CSV table of C-alpha atoms in Angstrom, one decimal:
chain,number,residue,atom,x,y,z
A,29,MET,CA,83.9,146.2,89.3
A,30,LYS,CA,82.5,146.8,92.8
A,31,ASN,CA,81.5,143.0,93.6
A,32,ASN,CA,84.4,141.5,91.6
A,33,PRO,CA,86.9,139.4,92.4
A,34,MET,CA,90.4,141.3,93.2
A,35,ILE,CA,92.7,138.4,91.6
A,36,LEU,CA,96.8,139.5,92.6
A,37,VAL,CA,99.5,138.9,90.1
A,38,VAL,CA,103.5,137.8,91.3
A,39,ASP,CA,106.1,138.2,88.0
A,40,ASP,CA,109.2,139.6,88.1
A,41,GLU,CA,108.3,140.3,84.7
A,42,PRO,CA,107.0,143.8,83.6
A,43,SER,CA,106.1,142.4,80.2
A,44,MET,CA,103.9,139.8,81.7
A,45,LEU,CA,102.8,141.7,84.4
A,46,GLY,CA,101.2,144.1,82.0
A,47,TYR,CA,99.9,141.1,79.8
A,48,VAL,CA,98.4,139.2,82.4
A,49,ARG,CA,96.3,142.5,83.8
A,50,THR,CA,94.7,143.6,80.6
A,51,LEU,CA,94.1,139.9,80.0
A,52,LEU,CA,92.3,140.4,83.6
A,53,GLU,CA,91.0,143.9,82.7
A,54,VAL,CA,89.1,142.2,79.4
A,55,GLU,CA,87.4,139.6,82.5
A,56,SER,CA,86.5,142.2,84.4
A,57,TYR,CA,88.2,141.4,87.6
A,58,LYS,CA,90.2,143.3,89.9
A,59,VAL,CA,93.9,143.1,89.6
A,60,GLU,CA,97.1,144.4,91.4
A,61,THR,CA,100.8,143.4,90.4
A,62,VAL,CA,103.7,142.9,93.0
A,63,SER,CA,106.9,142.3,91.3
A,64,ASN,CA,108.8,139.8,94.2
A,65,GLY,CA,107.6,137.2,96.3
A,66,PRO,CA,108.4,139.8,100.3
A,67,ASP,CA,105.5,142.4,98.9
A,68,ALA,CA,103.2,139.5,97.5
A,69,VAL,CA,103.6,138.3,100.6
A,70,LYS,CA,102.7,141.3,102.8
A,71,ARG,CA,99.8,142.5,100.7
A,72,VAL,CA,98.4,138.4,101.1
A,73,GLY,CA,98.0,139.6,104.7
A,74,GLU,CA,96.4,143.0,104.5
A,75,GLU,CA,92.6,144.0,104.0
A,76,PRO,CA,90.7,143.4,101.5
A,77,ALA,CA,92.6,139.8,100.8
A,78,PRO,CA,93.3,138.5,97.8
A,79,SER,CA,90.6,136.1,96.2
A,80,LEU,CA,93.2,134.1,94.0
A,81,VAL,CA,96.6,134.8,93.6
A,82,LEU,CA,98.9,134.1,90.9
A,83,LEU,CA,102.7,133.6,91.7
A,84,ASP,CA,105.3,133.2,89.4
A,85,MET,CA,107.6,130.0,89.7
A,86,LEU,CA,111.0,131.6,88.4
A,87,MET,CA,112.0,134.9,90.7
A,88,PRO,CA,115.2,136.2,92.3
A,89,LYS,CA,115.7,136.9,95.4
A,90,MET,CA,112.8,134.6,96.6
A,91,ASP,CA,111.1,132.0,94.3
A,92,GLY,CA,107.2,131.0,93.9
A,93,LEU,CA,107.7,127.8,96.6
A,94,GLU,CA,109.3,130.5,99.0
A,95,THR,CA,106.5,132.9,98.5
A,96,LEU,CA,103.9,130.3,98.3
A,97,GLU,CA,105.4,128.7,101.7
A,98,GLN,CA,104.9,132.2,103.5
A,99,ILE,CA,102.0,133.0,101.6
A,100,ARG,CA,100.7,129.8,103.1
A,101,GLN,CA,101.2,130.8,106.4
A,102,VAL,CA,100.5,134.5,106.9
A,103,ARG,CA,96.7,133.3,105.2
A,104,PRO,CA,96.3,129.7,104.7
A,105,GLY,CA,93.1,129.4,103.2
A,106,THR,CA,94.7,131.8,100.2
A,107,LYS,CA,94.2,130.1,96.6
A,108,VAL,CA,97.2,130.5,94.4
A,109,ILE,CA,97.2,129.1,90.7
A,110,VAL,CA,101.3,128.6,90.3
A,111,LEU,CA,102.8,130.1,86.8
A,112,SER,CA,105.7,127.7,85.4
A,113,CYS,CA,107.9,127.1,82.6
A,114,VAL,CA,107.2,124.0,80.4
A,115,ASN,CA,110.8,122.5,82.2
A,116,ASP,CA,109.5,123.1,85.1
A,117,THR,CA,107.6,119.8,85.6
A,118,ARG,CA,109.4,119.4,89.4
A,119,LYS,CA,108.5,123.1,90.8
A,120,VAL,CA,104.8,122.6,89.7
A,121,VAL,CA,104.6,119.3,92.1
A,122,GLN,CA,106.7,120.7,95.2
A,123,ALA,CA,103.5,123.7,94.5
A,124,MET,CA,101.5,121.0,94.4
A,125,ARG,CA,102.5,120.1,97.4
A,126,LEU,CA,102.2,123.0,99.0
A,127,GLY,CA,98.8,123.3,98.5
A,128,ALA,CA,98.5,125.5,95.4
A,129,LEU,CA,95.7,125.3,93.4
A,130,ASP,CA,96.6,124.7,89.8
A,131,TYR,CA,99.1,125.6,88.0
A,132,LEU,CA,99.8,127.2,84.0
A,133,THR,CA,102.4,127.0,81.7
A,134,LYS,CA,104.3,129.7,80.4
A,135,PRO,CA,103.1,130.6,77.5
A,136,PHE,CA,99.2,130.2,77.9
A,137,GLN,CA,96.5,132.2,75.8
A,138,ARG,CA,93.4,134.2,77.1
A,139,ASN,CA,90.9,131.3,77.4
A,140,GLU,CA,93.2,129.0,79.7
A,141,LEU,CA,94.0,131.6,82.0
A,142,ALA,CA,90.2,132.4,81.9
A,143,ASN,CA,89.3,128.8,82.3
A,144,VAL,CA,91.4,127.9,84.8
A,145,ILE,CA,90.2,131.4,87.0
A,146,ARG,CA,87.0,130.2,86.4
A,147,HIS,CA,86.7,127.3,87.6
A,148,SER,CA,89.1,127.4,90.5
A,149,LEU,CA,86.6,130.7,91.8
A,150,GLU,CA,83.4,128.3,91.0
A,151,ALA,CA,85.6,126.3,93.4
A,152,LYS,CA,85.5,128.2,96.0
A,153,ALA,CA,82.4,130.0,96.3
A,154,VAL,CA,80.7,126.3,96.3
A,155,ARG,CA,83.3,125.4,99.6
A,156,GLU,CA,81.7,128.7,101.7
A,157,ARG,CA,78.4,128.1,99.9
A,158,LYS,CA,78.8,124.4,101.0
A,159,PRO,CA,81.6,123.7,103.3
A,160,VAL,CA,80.8,120.1,103.6
A,161,VAL,CA,78.8,119.0,99.8
A,162,PRO,CA,77.3,115.3,100.1
A,163,GLY,CA,77.8,113.0,97.8
A,164,ASP,CA,80.3,114.2,95.0
A,165,ILE,CA,80.5,110.9,93.0
A,166,ASP,CA,82.7,111.1,90.0
A,167,GLU,CA,80.9,107.9,87.7
A,168,LEU,CA,84.2,106.5,86.5
A,169,GLY,CA,82.5,103.5,83.9
A,170,ASP,CA,83.5,99.6,84.2
A,171,ASP,CA,81.2,99.6,88.1
A,172,GLN,CA,83.8,102.6,89.5
A,173,PHE,CA,83.0,105.7,91.0
A,174,PHE,CA,84.5,107.6,93.0
A,175,LEU,CA,82.9,109.6,96.5
A,176,ALA,CA,84.3,113.1,97.9
A,177,ALA,CA,82.0,113.2,100.6
A,178,SER,CA,84.3,114.4,104.2
A,179,ASP,CA,87.5,117.0,103.4
A,180,THR,CA,89.8,113.9,103.5
A,181,MET,CA,88.3,112.2,100.5
A,182,ARG,CA,87.4,116.2,98.2
A,183,LYS,CA,92.0,117.0,99.3
A,184,LEU,CA,92.9,113.7,97.4
A,185,ARG,CA,90.0,114.3,94.9
A,186,ALA,CA,92.0,118.3,94.4
A,187,GLN,CA,95.2,116.3,94.1
A,188,ALA,CA,94.3,113.7,91.7
A,189,ALA,CA,93.5,116.8,89.6
A,190,MET,CA,96.1,118.8,90.0
A,191,VAL,CA,98.9,115.5,89.5
A,192,ALA,CA,96.5,114.8,86.4
A,193,ASN,CA,98.3,116.3,84.2
A,194,VAL,CA,102.0,117.0,85.1
A,195,ASP,CA,102.8,113.4,83.1
A,196,ILE,CA,104.8,112.0,86.0
A,197,PRO,CA,104.3,109.3,88.1
A,198,VAL,CA,102.2,108.3,90.5
A,199,LEU,CA,102.7,106.3,93.6
A,200,MET,CA,99.8,105.4,95.8
A,201,LEU,CA,99.9,104.0,99.7
A,202,GLY,CA,97.1,102.5,101.2
A,203,GLU,CA,95.6,99.5,102.3
A,204,SER,CA,93.5,96.5,100.4
A,205,GLY,CA,89.8,97.8,99.5
A,206,THR,CA,90.7,101.3,99.7
A,207,GLY,CA,90.0,102.5,96.2
A,208,LYS,CA,93.7,102.6,94.6
A,209,GLU,CA,92.8,101.7,91.1
A,210,VAL,CA,89.4,104.0,91.8
A,211,VAL,CA,92.0,107.0,91.8
A,212,ALA,CA,94.0,106.1,89.1
A,213,ARG,CA,91.2,105.6,87.6
A,214,LEU,CA,90.0,109.3,88.0
A,215,ILE,CA,93.8,110.7,87.5
A,216,HIS,CA,93.5,109.4,84.0
A,217,ARG,CA,89.6,110.7,83.3
A,218,MET,CA,91.1,114.2,84.4
A,219,SER,CA,94.7,114.1,82.2
A,220,ALA,CA,95.1,114.6,78.2
A,221,ARG,CA,95.1,110.7,78.2
A,222,ALA,CA,91.9,110.2,78.7
A,223,GLN,CA,90.9,109.0,75.3
A,224,ARG,CA,93.5,106.5,75.4
A,225,PRO,CA,93.1,103.4,76.5
A,226,PHE,CA,93.9,102.8,80.7
A,227,LEU,CA,95.3,99.3,81.7
A,228,LYS,CA,96.1,97.4,85.0
A,229,VAL,CA,97.9,94.4,85.9
A,230,ASN,CA,98.3,93.3,88.8
A,231,CYS,CA,101.8,92.7,89.7
A,232,ALA,CA,100.8,90.2,92.7
A,233,ALA,CA,98.9,87.2,90.4
A,234,LEU,CA,101.4,86.1,87.7
A,235,PRO,CA,104.6,84.1,88.2
A,236,ALA,CA,107.6,87.1,87.2
A,237,ASP,CA,108.4,85.0,83.7
A,238,LEU,CA,104.4,85.2,83.1
A,239,LEU,CA,104.6,88.4,84.7
A,240,GLU,CA,107.2,90.1,82.3
A,241,SER,CA,105.6,88.3,79.4
A,242,GLU,CA,101.9,90.6,80.1
A,243,LEU,CA,104.1,93.6,80.9
A,244,PHE,CA,106.6,94.0,77.8
A,245,GLY,CA,105.2,90.8,74.9
A,246,TYR,CA,107.1,88.4,73.8
A,247,GLU,CA,108.4,87.1,69.9
A,248,PRO,CA,107.9,83.6,68.2
A,249,GLY,CA,110.3,80.7,70.0
A,250,ALA,CA,111.4,82.9,73.0
A,251,PHE,CA,109.7,80.2,75.0
A,252,THR,CA,108.1,77.1,75.4
A,253,GLY,CA,104.7,77.3,73.7
A,254,ALA,CA,105.7,80.9,72.4
A,255,GLN,CA,103.8,80.5,68.4
A,256,ARG,CA,103.7,84.4,68.0
A,257,SER,CA,104.3,87.8,68.5
A,258,LYS,CA,102.3,89.5,71.2
A,259,PRO,CA,102.7,93.1,72.2
A,260,GLY,CA,102.7,93.6,76.2
A,261,LYS,CA,100.4,96.3,78.1
A,262,PHE,CA,102.8,98.9,77.9
A,263,GLU,CA,102.5,99.0,74.5
A,264,LEU,CA,98.6,98.6,74.7
A,265,ALA,CA,99.3,101.6,76.7
A,266,ASP,CA,100.6,103.6,74.3
A,267,LYS,CA,99.6,106.7,74.9
A,268,GLY,CA,97.9,105.7,77.7
A,269,THR,CA,98.1,104.9,81.1
A,270,ILE,CA,99.3,101.5,83.1
A,271,LEU,CA,98.2,101.0,86.6
A,272,LEU,CA,101.0,98.7,88.2
A,273,ASP,CA,98.8,97.5,91.6
A,274,GLU,CA,100.7,96.0,94.2
A,275,ILE,CA,104.0,97.1,92.6
A,276,GLY,CA,105.6,96.2,96.6
A,277,GLU,CA,104.8,92.2,95.0
A,278,MET,CA,106.5,92.8,92.3
A,279,PRO,CA,110.1,90.2,91.5
A,280,VAL,CA,113.2,91.6,91.9
A,281,SER,CA,114.6,90.9,88.8
A,282,LEU,CA,111.7,92.4,87.2
A,283,GLN,CA,111.8,95.6,89.2
A,284,ALA,CA,115.5,96.7,86.6
A,285,LYS,CA,114.0,96.2,83.6
A,286,LEU,CA,110.9,98.6,84.6
A,287,LEU,CA,113.6,101.0,86.1
A,288,HIS,CA,114.9,101.2,82.7
A,289,VAL,CA,111.1,102.0,80.9
A,290,LEU,CA,110.4,104.6,83.3
A,291,GLN,CA,113.6,106.3,82.4
A,292,ASP,CA,113.7,106.5,78.7
A,293,GLN,CA,110.5,104.4,77.9
A,294,ARG,CA,112.3,101.7,75.7
A,295,PHE,CA,112.0,98.2,76.0
A,296,SER,CA,112.7,95.0,74.9
A,297,ARG,CA,110.0,92.1,73.8
A,298,LEU,CA,110.8,89.3,74.9
A,299,GLY,CA,112.7,86.6,72.3
A,300,SER,CA,113.6,90.6,70.3
A,301,ARG,CA,116.5,92.6,69.7
A,302,THR,CA,115.6,95.3,69.0
A,303,THR,CA,113.6,97.9,71.4
A,304,VAL,CA,110.1,99.1,71.5
A,305,LYS,CA,109.8,103.3,72.2
A,306,VAL,CA,106.5,104.3,74.1
A,307,ASP,CA,105.0,106.8,76.0
A,308,VAL,CA,102.9,105.6,79.3
A,309,ARG,CA,101.7,107.6,82.1
A,310,VAL,CA,102.5,104.7,84.8
A,311,ILE,CA,100.5,104.9,88.4
A,312,ALA,CA,102.0,102.0,91.2
A,313,ALA,CA,99.8,101.4,94.4
A,314,THR,CA,100.4,98.9,97.1
A,315,ASN,CA,99.3,98.6,100.2
A,316,VAL,CA,103.0,97.0,101.6
A,317,ASP,CA,105.6,99.0,104.1
A,318,VAL,CA,107.5,100.8,101.9
A,319,GLN,CA,110.3,101.4,103.3
A,320,ALA,CA,109.7,97.8,105.2
A,321,ALA,CA,110.2,96.8,102.3
A,322,ILE,CA,112.7,98.7,101.0
A,323,ALA,CA,114.5,97.7,104.3
A,324,ALA,CA,113.7,93.9,103.6
A,325,ARG,CA,115.3,94.1,100.0
A,326,LYS,CA,112.5,93.3,98.3
A,327,LEU,CA,111.7,97.0,96.8
A,328,ARG,CA,114.1,98.9,94.9
A,329,GLU,CA,115.0,101.7,96.9
A,330,ASP,CA,116.1,103.1,92.9
A,331,LEU,CA,113.2,102.2,91.4
A,332,TYR,CA,111.0,103.4,94.7
A,333,TYR,CA,112.2,107.1,94.1
A,334,ARG,CA,111.4,107.0,90.6
A,335,LEU,CA,108.5,106.1,91.6
A,336,ASN,CA,107.6,108.7,94.0
A,337,ALA,CA,107.4,111.7,92.2
A,338,PHE,CA,104.1,112.4,93.6
A,339,THR,CA,102.8,109.9,96.2
A,340,LEU,CA,99.0,110.0,97.6
A,341,ARG,CA,98.3,108.1,100.6
A,342,LEU,CA,94.3,107.1,100.5
A,343,PRO,CA,92.9,106.6,104.5
A,344,PRO,CA,90.4,103.4,105.1
A,345,LEU,CA,87.4,103.5,105.2
A,346,ARG,CA,87.3,104.0,109.1
A,347,GLU,CA,89.1,107.5,108.9
A,348,ARG,CA,86.6,108.5,107.1
A,349,ARG,CA,82.6,107.2,108.7
A,350,ASP,CA,81.4,110.0,107.4
A,351,GLU,CA,81.3,109.0,104.4
A,352,ILE,CA,80.1,105.1,105.5
A,353,PRO,CA,75.5,106.3,105.0
A,354,LEU,CA,76.2,107.9,101.4
A,355,LEU,CA,78.8,105.1,100.4
A,356,LEU,CA,75.7,102.4,101.8
A,357,LYS,CA,72.9,104.2,99.3
A,358,HIS,CA,75.2,104.3,96.7
A,359,PHE,CA,76.3,100.5,96.4
A,360,MET,CA,72.6,100.0,97.5
A,361,ALA,CA,70.7,102.0,94.4
A,362,ARG,CA,74.0,100.7,91.8
A,363,LEU,CA,73.3,97.0,93.0
A,364,SER,CA,69.4,96.5,93.6
A,365,GLU,CA,70.0,97.9,89.5
A,366,ARG,CA,71.7,95.6,88.3
A,367,TYR,CA,70.2,93.1,89.8
A,368,ALA,CA,66.5,94.2,89.4
A,369,ARG,CA,65.9,94.3,93.3
A,370,PRO,CA,64.4,96.6,94.4
A,371,PRO,CA,66.2,98.9,96.5
A,372,LEU,CA,65.9,98.3,101.0
A,373,PRO,CA,65.8,100.5,103.5
A,374,LEU,CA,68.7,101.5,105.6
A,375,SER,CA,67.4,101.5,109.2
A,376,SER,CA,69.1,103.1,111.7
A,377,ALA,CA,69.7,100.0,113.8
A,378,LEU,CA,71.3,98.7,109.8
A,379,LEU,CA,73.0,102.9,110.8
A,380,ASP,CA,74.1,102.2,113.2
A,381,ALA,CA,75.4,99.2,113.0
A,382,CYS,CA,78.0,100.1,109.5
A,383,MET,CA,79.2,102.8,112.1
A,384,LYS,CA,80.1,100.6,115.0
A,385,TYR,CA,81.7,98.5,112.2
A,386,GLN,CA,85.5,99.1,111.6
A,387,TRP,CA,85.7,97.4,108.0
A,388,PRO,CA,89.1,96.0,107.5
A,389,GLY,CA,88.5,95.5,104.2
A,390,ASN,CA,87.3,98.4,104.0
A,391,VAL,CA,85.3,99.9,100.4
A,392,ARG,CA,85.3,97.3,98.3
A,393,GLU,CA,84.3,94.9,102.0
A,394,LEU,CA,80.8,97.7,102.3
A,395,GLY,CA,80.2,96.6,98.8
A,396,ASN,CA,80.3,93.1,98.9
A,397,PHE,CA,78.1,94.3,102.4
A,398,VAL,CA,75.2,95.7,100.7
A,399,LYS,CA,75.4,93.1,98.0
A,400,ARG,CA,75.3,89.9,100.2
A,401,PHE,CA,71.7,91.9,102.2
A,402,LEU,CA,69.5,92.8,98.9
A,403,ILE,CA,70.4,88.9,98.1
A,404,ILE,CA,69.7,88.1,101.5
A,405,GLN,CA,67.0,91.0,102.4
A,406,ASP,CA,67.5,89.5,106.1
A,407,GLU,CA,68.0,92.9,107.9
A,408,ALA,CA,68.6,91.2,111.2
A,409,ALA,CA,71.0,88.4,110.0
A,410,ALA,CA,72.9,91.5,107.7
A,411,ILE,CA,73.6,92.9,111.5
A,412,HIS,CA,74.0,89.8,112.5
A,413,GLU,CA,76.7,89.5,110.6
A,414,LEU,CA,78.8,93.1,111.0
A,415,MET,CA,78.7,91.8,114.8
A,416,SER,CA,80.0,88.6,114.1
A,417,HIS,CA,82.9,90.0,112.5
A,418,ALA,CA,83.8,92.2,114.9
A,419,GLN,CA,83.9,89.1,117.9
A,420,MET,CA,86.0,87.6,115.0
A,421,GLU,CA,88.8,90.0,114.4
A,422,GLU,CA,88.9,90.8,117.8
A,423,THR,CA,89.5,86.8,119.1
A,424,GLU,CA,92.3,86.6,116.4
A,425,LYS,CA,94.2,89.4,117.5
A,426,PRO,CA,97.6,88.4,117.8
A,427,ALA,CA,97.9,87.4,121.6
A,428,SER,CA,101.1,89.1,124.1
A,429,ALA,CA,102.0,85.9,125.2
A,430,PRO,CA,105.6,84.8,125.0
A,431,ASN,CA,103.8,81.4,123.1
A,432,ASP,CA,102.4,83.3,120.4
A,433,LEU,CA,104.7,81.2,117.5
A,434,LYS,CA,104.3,84.4,115.0
A,435,GLN,CA,105.5,86.8,117.7
A,436,LEU,CA,108.3,84.2,119.0
A,437,VAL,CA,109.5,84.1,115.0
A,438,ARG,CA,109.7,88.2,114.8
A,439,GLY,CA,111.5,87.9,118.0
A,440,VAL,CA,114.0,86.1,117.2
A,441,LYS,CA,114.5,88.1,113.5
A,442,ASP,CA,114.2,91.3,114.8
A,443,GLU,CA,117.3,90.6,117.3
A,444,ALA,CA,119.7,88.8,114.6
A,445,GLU,CA,119.4,91.4,112.9
A,446,THR,CA,120.5,93.7,115.9
A,447,GLU,CA,123.2,91.8,116.1
A,448,ALA,CA,124.3,91.3,112.5
A,449,ILE,CA,123.6,94.9,112.4
A,450,THR,CA,126.2,96.0,115.6
A,451,ARG,CA,128.6,93.6,115.1
A,452,ALA,CA,128.9,95.6,111.7
A,453,LEU,CA,128.8,99.1,113.0
A,454,GLU,CA,131.5,98.3,115.5
A,455,GLN,CA,133.4,96.5,112.6
A,456,THR,CA,133.0,100.0,110.7
A,457,ASN,CA,134.2,102.4,114.4
A,458,TRP,CA,130.3,102.6,114.5
A,459,ASN,CA,130.7,104.4,110.4
A,460,ARG,CA,126.8,103.9,109.3
A,461,LYS,CA,128.0,103.6,105.4
A,462,ASP,CA,130.6,101.3,106.1
A,463,ALA,CA,128.6,99.7,107.5
A,464,ALA,CA,125.6,99.3,104.9
A,465,ARG,CA,128.5,98.4,102.4
A,466,LEU,CA,129.3,95.4,104.8
A,467,LEU,CA,125.5,94.3,105.3
A,468,ARG,CA,125.1,94.8,101.5
A,469,ILE,CA,121.6,96.6,102.1
A,470,SER,CA,121.5,100.4,101.1
A,471,TYR,CA,122.8,103.2,103.5
A,472,LYS,CA,118.5,104.3,104.0
A,473,ALA,CA,117.8,100.5,104.6
A,474,LEU,CA,120.8,101.1,108.0
A,475,LEU,CA,119.1,104.5,108.8
A,476,TYR,CA,115.7,102.6,109.3
A,477,LYS,CA,116.6,99.6,110.5
A,478,ILE,CA,118.8,101.7,113.3
A,479,ARG,CA,116.2,103.5,114.1
A,480,GLN,CA,114.0,100.9,114.4
A,481,TYR,CA,115.2,98.8,116.4
A,482,GLY,CA,116.3,101.3,119.1
A,483,ILE,CA,120.6,100.7,118.4
A,484,GLU,CA,121.8,104.4,118.3
A,485,GLU,CA,119.6,105.1,121.7
A,486,ARG,CA,121.6,101.4,122.7
A,487,ALA,CA,124.3,103.2,121.3
A,488,ALA,CA,124.8,106.0,123.9
A,489,ASN,CA,123.7,104.1,126.4
A,490,GLY,CA,126.6,102.1,126.8
A,491,SER,CA,128.9,104.8,125.9
A,492,ARG,CA,129.5,104.4,122.0
A,493,ALA,CA,128.9,107.3,119.7
A,494,LEU,CA,127.8,106.9,115.7
A,495,ARG,CA,130.8,108.7,114.0
A,496,PRO,CA,129.5,112.0,112.4
A,497,LEU,CA,129.6,111.5,108.3
A,498,ALA,CA,131.1,113.8,106.5
């Protein structure tokens, strides 16, 4: 056992410590045990450092979350697997956000524990041997793939893997073309629902009445032309996953119904008096500024918090430029096979142009660029296209001149909102909760606007003070 990994087990129950020690020693691991958080933090800071920590979430004095935070401070690279009870979903999510590598639900069997530990240690060994693993590609079917060749995207993949089997809603934020649908498919494939349906609905593509029937179905006579009953996507995705793309564009009238479905997994088809119960994992995606959408009352605040059980932020391609050459090669290989054309070489001049370009359309734009290059087979024209697009983007940047119509409209709107909020605050003696009620917006939306327009600072400079809230 001289060179075998050492695992530190942290649990306040002696029987659990003995049980886990026995399971691990059968697998030939070195094992140390402690019964509380402070001792765990102290041991992690000593040498030799544990290869892995098994950390119970429910402990007196210092619970698992606080212990995990302190372990991260003492030795940030420590690999931690959390042990939770069945009803500890919220704590597991918090632990994942703090950097836990994986989790196990009590009670667990020997093979479950062995598999999780083996996977964690193997992943650690690969990272130590190859800090950068180029070309780490997950093929997801339907011509979709996920590439994780940068630290940012490897971290995103690890987060997707951890949240996959915690059956909670996921909200994905990012610009158009960054791959939100790809990540949703990745989560579905790694979840227990992988053999069940994965369905996507674009909330921006349909008007409110058609979107409602698309999501929830209808009965004969529900509206003109409804000749027969039709199940909606929620019924078709039962036991599977549904991606609600562009959730920020969903009509507010439908958001209330969606909120009820998320709460109790029940709904009624259009024209029906009976309810349908489903078991669907919801993943939502949007490219809008969520806080601005809430402030503008385009997105219900309660729906946002229901969807926001776990948030994944997808970086734009310009923030992970080291993946551009790999994406170019992968797209070239896939598309040349699809169109039965020989793959074209990617010269240093072309790669240089691609690395300098900003890619406002992100990965989707890069894929389309490779497609056009493969069709026209003219490298000079492809480079010229990138340069022309870059010049157009520079030309189309908003001018700072005061005669810019959009800027004028935005300025008038901002001034009107500032005046209305200030007046409401003055009428309520600067009580923000009362002012929010007077303006008929949420309290958090009002706080967002106060910060956005600097009203608090203006009030202070004008010898006004916002009243503290109870």
